[in-house]
Short mmCIF file of C-alpha atoms in Angstrom, two decimals:
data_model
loop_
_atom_site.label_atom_id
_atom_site.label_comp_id
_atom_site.label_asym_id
_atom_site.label_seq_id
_atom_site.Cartn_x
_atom_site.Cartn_y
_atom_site.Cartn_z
CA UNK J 21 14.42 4.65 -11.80
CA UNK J 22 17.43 5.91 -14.07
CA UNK J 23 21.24 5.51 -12.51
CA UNK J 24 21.71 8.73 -10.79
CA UNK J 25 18.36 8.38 -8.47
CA UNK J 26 19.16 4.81 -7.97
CA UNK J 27 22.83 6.09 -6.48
CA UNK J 28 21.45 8.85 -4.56
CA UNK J 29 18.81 6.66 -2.82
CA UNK J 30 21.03 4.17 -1.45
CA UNK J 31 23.31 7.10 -0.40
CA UNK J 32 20.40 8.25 1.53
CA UNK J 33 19.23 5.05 2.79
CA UNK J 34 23.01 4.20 3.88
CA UNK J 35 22.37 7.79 6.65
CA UNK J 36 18.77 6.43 7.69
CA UNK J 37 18.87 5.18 11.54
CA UNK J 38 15.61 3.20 10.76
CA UNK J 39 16.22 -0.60 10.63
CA UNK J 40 15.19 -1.67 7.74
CA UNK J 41 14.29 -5.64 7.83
CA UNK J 42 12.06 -5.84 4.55
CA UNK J 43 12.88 -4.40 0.74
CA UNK J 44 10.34 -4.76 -2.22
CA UNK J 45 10.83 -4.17 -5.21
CA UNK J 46 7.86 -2.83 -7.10
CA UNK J 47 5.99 -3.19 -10.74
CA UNK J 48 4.66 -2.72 -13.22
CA UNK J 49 7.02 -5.91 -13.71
CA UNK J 50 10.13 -5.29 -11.92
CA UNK J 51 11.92 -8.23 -14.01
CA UNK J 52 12.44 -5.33 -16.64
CA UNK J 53 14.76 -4.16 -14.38
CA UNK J 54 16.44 -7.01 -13.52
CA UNK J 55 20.28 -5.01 -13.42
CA UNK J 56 18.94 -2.04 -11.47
CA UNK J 57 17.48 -5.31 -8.95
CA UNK J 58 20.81 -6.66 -8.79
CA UNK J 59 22.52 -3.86 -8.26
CA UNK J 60 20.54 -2.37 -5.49
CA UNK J 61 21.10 -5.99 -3.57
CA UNK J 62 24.70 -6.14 -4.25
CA UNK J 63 25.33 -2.23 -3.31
CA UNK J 64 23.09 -1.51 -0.73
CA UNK J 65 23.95 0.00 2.59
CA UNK J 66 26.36 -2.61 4.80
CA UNK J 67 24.59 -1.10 8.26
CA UNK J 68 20.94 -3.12 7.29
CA UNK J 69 20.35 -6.77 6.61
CA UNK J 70 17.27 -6.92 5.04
CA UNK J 71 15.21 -9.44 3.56
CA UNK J 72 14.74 -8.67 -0.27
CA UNK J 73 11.36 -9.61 -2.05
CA UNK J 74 10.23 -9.21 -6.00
CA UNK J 75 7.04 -9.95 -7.03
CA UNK J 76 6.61 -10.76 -10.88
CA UNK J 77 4.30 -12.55 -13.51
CA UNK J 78 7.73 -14.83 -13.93
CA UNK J 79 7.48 -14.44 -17.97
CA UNK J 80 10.77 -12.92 -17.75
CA UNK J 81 12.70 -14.88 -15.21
CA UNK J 82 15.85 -16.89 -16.36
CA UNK J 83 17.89 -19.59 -14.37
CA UNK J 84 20.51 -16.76 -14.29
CA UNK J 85 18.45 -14.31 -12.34
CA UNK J 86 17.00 -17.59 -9.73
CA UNK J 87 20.72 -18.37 -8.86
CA UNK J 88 21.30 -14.46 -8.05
CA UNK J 89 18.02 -14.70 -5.78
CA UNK J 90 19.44 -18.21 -4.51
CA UNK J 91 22.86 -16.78 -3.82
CA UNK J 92 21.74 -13.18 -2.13
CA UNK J 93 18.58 -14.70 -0.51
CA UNK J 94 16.22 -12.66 -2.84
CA UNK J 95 12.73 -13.79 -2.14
CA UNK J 96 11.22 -14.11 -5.41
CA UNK J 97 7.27 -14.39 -5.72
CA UNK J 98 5.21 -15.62 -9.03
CA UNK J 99 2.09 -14.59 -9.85
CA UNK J 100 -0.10 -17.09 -10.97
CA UNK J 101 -4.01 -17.38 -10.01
CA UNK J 102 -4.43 -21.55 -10.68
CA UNK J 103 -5.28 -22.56 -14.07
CA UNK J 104 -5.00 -21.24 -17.35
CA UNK J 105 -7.99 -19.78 -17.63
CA UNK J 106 -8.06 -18.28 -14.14
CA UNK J 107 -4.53 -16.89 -14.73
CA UNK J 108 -5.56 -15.36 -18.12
CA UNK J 109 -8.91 -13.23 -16.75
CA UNK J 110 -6.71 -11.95 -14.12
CA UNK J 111 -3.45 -10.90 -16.42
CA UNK J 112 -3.31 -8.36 -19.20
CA UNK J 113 -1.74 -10.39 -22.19
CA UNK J 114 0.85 -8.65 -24.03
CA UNK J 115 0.39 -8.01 -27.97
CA UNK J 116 -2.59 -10.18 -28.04
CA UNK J 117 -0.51 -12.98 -26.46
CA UNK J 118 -1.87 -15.10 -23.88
CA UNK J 119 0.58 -15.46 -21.34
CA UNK J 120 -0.87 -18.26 -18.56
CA UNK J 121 0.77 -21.25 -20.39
CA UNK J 122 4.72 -19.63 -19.75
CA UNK J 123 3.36 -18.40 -16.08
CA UNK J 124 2.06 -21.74 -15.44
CA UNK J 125 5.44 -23.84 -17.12
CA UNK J 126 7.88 -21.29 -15.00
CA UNK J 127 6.10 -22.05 -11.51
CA UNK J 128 6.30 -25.64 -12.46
CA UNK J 129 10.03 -25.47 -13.17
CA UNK J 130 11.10 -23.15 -10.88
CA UNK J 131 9.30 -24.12 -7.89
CA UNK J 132 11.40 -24.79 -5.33
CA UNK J 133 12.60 -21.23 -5.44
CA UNK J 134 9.23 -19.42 -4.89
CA UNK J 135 6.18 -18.70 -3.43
CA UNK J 136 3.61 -17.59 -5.14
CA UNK J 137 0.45 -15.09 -5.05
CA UNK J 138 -2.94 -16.45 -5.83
CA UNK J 139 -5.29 -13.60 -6.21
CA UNK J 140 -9.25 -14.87 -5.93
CA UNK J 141 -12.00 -12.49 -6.57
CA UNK J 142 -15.33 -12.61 -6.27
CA UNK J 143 -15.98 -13.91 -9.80
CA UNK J 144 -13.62 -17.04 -9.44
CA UNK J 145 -14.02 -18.01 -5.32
CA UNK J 146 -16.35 -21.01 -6.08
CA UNK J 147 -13.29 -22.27 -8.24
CA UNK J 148 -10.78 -20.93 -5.14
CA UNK J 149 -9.87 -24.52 -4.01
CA UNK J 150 -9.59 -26.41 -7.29
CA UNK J 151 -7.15 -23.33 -8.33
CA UNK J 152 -5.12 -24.00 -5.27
CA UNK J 153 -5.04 -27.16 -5.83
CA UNK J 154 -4.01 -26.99 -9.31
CA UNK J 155 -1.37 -24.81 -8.02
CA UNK J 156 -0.31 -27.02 -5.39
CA UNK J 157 0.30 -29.85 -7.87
CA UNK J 158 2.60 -27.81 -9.64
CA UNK J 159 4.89 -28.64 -6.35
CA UNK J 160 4.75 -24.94 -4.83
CA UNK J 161 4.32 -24.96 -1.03
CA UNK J 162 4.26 -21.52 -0.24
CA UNK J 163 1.58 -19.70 -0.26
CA UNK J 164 -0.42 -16.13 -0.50
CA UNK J 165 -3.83 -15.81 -1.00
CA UNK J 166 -4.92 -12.16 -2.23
CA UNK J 167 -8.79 -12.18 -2.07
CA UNK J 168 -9.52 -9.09 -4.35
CA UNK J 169 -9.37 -6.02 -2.03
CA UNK J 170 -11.07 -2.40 -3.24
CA UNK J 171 -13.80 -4.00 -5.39
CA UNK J 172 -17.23 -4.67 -4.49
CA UNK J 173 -18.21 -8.51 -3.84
CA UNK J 174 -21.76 -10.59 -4.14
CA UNK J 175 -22.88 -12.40 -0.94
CA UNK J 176 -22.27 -15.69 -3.04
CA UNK J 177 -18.65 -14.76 -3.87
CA UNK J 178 -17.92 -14.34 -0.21
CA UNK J 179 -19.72 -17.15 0.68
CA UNK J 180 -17.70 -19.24 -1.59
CA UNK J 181 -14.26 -17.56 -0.24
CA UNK J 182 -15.10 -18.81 2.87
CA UNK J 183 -16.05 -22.12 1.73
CA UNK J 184 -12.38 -22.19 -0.23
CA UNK J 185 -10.32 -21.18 2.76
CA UNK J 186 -11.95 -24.24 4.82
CA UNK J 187 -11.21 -26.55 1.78
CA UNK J 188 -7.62 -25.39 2.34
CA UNK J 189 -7.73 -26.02 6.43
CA UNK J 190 -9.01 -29.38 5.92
CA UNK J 191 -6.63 -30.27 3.14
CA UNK J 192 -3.92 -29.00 5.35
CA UNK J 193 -4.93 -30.92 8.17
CA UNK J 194 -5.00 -34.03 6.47
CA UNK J 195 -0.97 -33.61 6.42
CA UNK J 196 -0.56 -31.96 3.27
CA UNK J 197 2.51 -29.51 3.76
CA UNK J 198 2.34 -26.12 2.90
CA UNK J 199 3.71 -22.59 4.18
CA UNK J 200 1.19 -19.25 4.46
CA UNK J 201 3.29 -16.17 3.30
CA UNK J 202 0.27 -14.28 4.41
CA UNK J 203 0.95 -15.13 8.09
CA UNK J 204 4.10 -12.78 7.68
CA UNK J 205 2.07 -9.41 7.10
CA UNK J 206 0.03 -7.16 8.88
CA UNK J 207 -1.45 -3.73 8.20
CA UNK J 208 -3.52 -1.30 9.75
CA UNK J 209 -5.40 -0.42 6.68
CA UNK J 210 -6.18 -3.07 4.55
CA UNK J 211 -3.95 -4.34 1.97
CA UNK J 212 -1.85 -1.16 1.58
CA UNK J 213 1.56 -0.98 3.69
CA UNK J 214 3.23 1.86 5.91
CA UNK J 215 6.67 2.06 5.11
CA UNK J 216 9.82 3.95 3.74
CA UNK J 217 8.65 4.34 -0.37
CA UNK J 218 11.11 5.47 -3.04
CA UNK J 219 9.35 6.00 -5.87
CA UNK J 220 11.12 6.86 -9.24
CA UNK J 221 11.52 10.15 -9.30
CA UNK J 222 13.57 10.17 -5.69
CA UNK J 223 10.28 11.72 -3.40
CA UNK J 224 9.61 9.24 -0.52
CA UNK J 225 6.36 8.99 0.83
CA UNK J 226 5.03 6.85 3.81
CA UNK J 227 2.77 4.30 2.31
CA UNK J 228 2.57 2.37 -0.69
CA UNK J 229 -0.50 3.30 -1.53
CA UNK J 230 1.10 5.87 -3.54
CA UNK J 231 1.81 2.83 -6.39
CA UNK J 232 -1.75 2.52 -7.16
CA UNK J 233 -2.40 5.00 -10.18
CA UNK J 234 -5.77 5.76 -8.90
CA UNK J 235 -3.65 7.54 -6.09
CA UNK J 236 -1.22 9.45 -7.95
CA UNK J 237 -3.02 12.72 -7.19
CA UNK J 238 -2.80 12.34 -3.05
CA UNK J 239 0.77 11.90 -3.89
CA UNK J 240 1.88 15.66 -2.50
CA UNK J 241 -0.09 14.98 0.50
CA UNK J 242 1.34 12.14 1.37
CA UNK J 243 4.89 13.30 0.51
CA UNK J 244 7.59 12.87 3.37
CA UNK J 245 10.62 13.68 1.87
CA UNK J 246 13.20 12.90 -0.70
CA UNK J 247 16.31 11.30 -1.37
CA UNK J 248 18.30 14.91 -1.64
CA UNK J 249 16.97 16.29 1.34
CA UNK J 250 16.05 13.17 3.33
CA UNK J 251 12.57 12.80 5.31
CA UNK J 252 11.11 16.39 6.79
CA UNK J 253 9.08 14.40 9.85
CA UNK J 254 10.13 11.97 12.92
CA UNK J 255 8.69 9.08 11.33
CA UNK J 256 8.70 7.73 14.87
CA UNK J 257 6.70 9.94 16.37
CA UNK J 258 3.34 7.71 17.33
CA UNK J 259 1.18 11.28 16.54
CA UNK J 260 2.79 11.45 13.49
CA UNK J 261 2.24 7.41 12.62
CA UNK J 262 -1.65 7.95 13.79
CA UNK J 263 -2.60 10.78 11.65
CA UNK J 264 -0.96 9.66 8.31
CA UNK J 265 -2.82 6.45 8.84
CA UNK J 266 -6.19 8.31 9.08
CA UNK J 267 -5.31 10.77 6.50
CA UNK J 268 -4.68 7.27 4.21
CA UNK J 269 -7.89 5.81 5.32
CA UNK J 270 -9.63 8.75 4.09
CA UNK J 271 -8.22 8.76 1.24
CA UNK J 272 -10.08 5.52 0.55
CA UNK J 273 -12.85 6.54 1.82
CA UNK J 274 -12.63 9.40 -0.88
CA UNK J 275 -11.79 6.95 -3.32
CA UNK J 276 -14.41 4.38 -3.07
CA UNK J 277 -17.95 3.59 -2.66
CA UNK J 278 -19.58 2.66 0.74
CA UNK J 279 -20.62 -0.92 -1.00
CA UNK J 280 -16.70 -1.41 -1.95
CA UNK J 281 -15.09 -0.51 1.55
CA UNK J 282 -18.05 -2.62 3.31
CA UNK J 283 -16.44 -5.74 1.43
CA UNK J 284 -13.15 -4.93 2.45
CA UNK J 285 -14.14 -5.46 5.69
CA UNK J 286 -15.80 -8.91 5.14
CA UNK J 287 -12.78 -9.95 2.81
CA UNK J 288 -10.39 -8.71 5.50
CA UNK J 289 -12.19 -10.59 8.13
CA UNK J 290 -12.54 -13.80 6.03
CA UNK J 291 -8.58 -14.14 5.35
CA UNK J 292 -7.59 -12.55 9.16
CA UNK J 293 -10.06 -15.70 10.35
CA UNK J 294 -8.31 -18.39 7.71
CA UNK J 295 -4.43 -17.20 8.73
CA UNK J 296 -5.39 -17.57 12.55
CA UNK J 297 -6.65 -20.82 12.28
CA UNK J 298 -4.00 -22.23 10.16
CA UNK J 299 -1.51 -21.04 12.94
CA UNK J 300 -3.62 -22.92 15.61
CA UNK J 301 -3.15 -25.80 13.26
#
């Protein structure tokens, strides 16, 4: 996002009567933009108080940019799937480098600032808890498990996720301490957000789904506005709300095979079963 979009946008979000409680920042690695970050925090719109949040692989995080997080309560999230090797089948490595062993030493020295993301697939469940674990003895507390969403999964793998998420309930309840991010987020289609999206070139769309590159051609109809002209629809209006989440959903449906969306729905019900009983907990 160059200067002059980046101006406009939080000229337009400084006229928008939504509240606004949650900002995210999103990648690609938004650490490579760690000025137009700042910036936006430091600049944006007196009327909301949001809650800021970057995701990142951490390779490019400094003590500089964790006292600016510290200071403007930035919540920053690390990437990091347990051990090396875990890490390294789930992370493209850049120039042939291997980058598990700096994602790995950063959560370790930074974690008292973070929570991280653990993403488990269907490959790696039967190693879910010992990756936790691994994580866990790196002293982070916080935690949000991303069970691989939009990709088709054996029997055994989702058999083992379940098996992993009562590891972690029993661990828990033996008075190990530990918070669940994922008890903080909710969706009515699976994994992909509603929301107010800015995406680089100023157009503003209603869903994040827009990110995913697979999705870049829906992107004109799911178009809502942009920062010039502001939003063309009440995004209030519960008719309005209803239909773009069905026109999303069939987007997916479009998208992906009736094997892939049937695990979504086991994967989805396996995690929305682990977050409720933690709570009970």
């Amino acid at each position: 996002m160059d200067e002059a979009i980046l101006e406009q946008s939080l000229k337009f979000l400084d006229t928008l009567d939504v509240p606004l409680d949650k900002v995210k920042f999103f990648g690609g690695e938004p650490l490579l933009q760690k000025k137009q970050i700042q910036k936006i925090v430091t600049s944006f719109p007196k009327r909301h108080s949001p809650n800021f949040y970057v995701t990142s692989n951490s390779t490019l995080i400094d003590q500089n940019f964790i006292d600016f997080s510290d200071e403007y309560g930035l919540k920053l999230t690390f990437s990091i799937d347990g051990d090396a090797h875990t890490t390294a089948e789930n992370r493209k490595v850049l120039w042939g480098i291997d980058l598990s062993a700096k994602i790995i030493e950063n959560t370790k020295k930074y974690h008292t600032h973070i929570r991280i993301n653990q993403v488990i697939t269907s490959a790696n469940a039967h190693l879910f808890f010992e990756n936790f674990k691994f994580i866990y003895d790196l002293w982070v507390r916080e935690f949000n498990f991303l069970p691989e969403y939009y990709r088709p999964w054996t029997k055994k793998g989702l058999v083992d996720l379940q098996k992993g998420f009562q590891q972690i309930l029993d661990f828990h309840s033996k008075g190990n301490s530990m918070y669940l991010v994922n008890s903080e987020n909710y969706s009515e289609t699976s994994f992909f957000n509603l929301g107010i999206v800015i995406d680089t070139d100023g157009s503003i769309y209603g869903t994040n789904l827009i990110l995913a590159g697979i999705f870049e051609k829906y992107k004109p109809e799911l178009k809502i506005g942009d920062i010039y002209s502001g939003i063309s629809i009440d995004i209030h209006d519960a008719t309005f709300q209803s239909n773009y989440v069905a026109k999303v959903q069939e987007f997916l449906k479009m998208q992906y095979d009736e094997q892939t969306i049937k695990s979504v729905r086991y994967v989805d019900m396996i995690l929305s079963n682990f977050v409720n009983q933690f709570e009970w907990k």
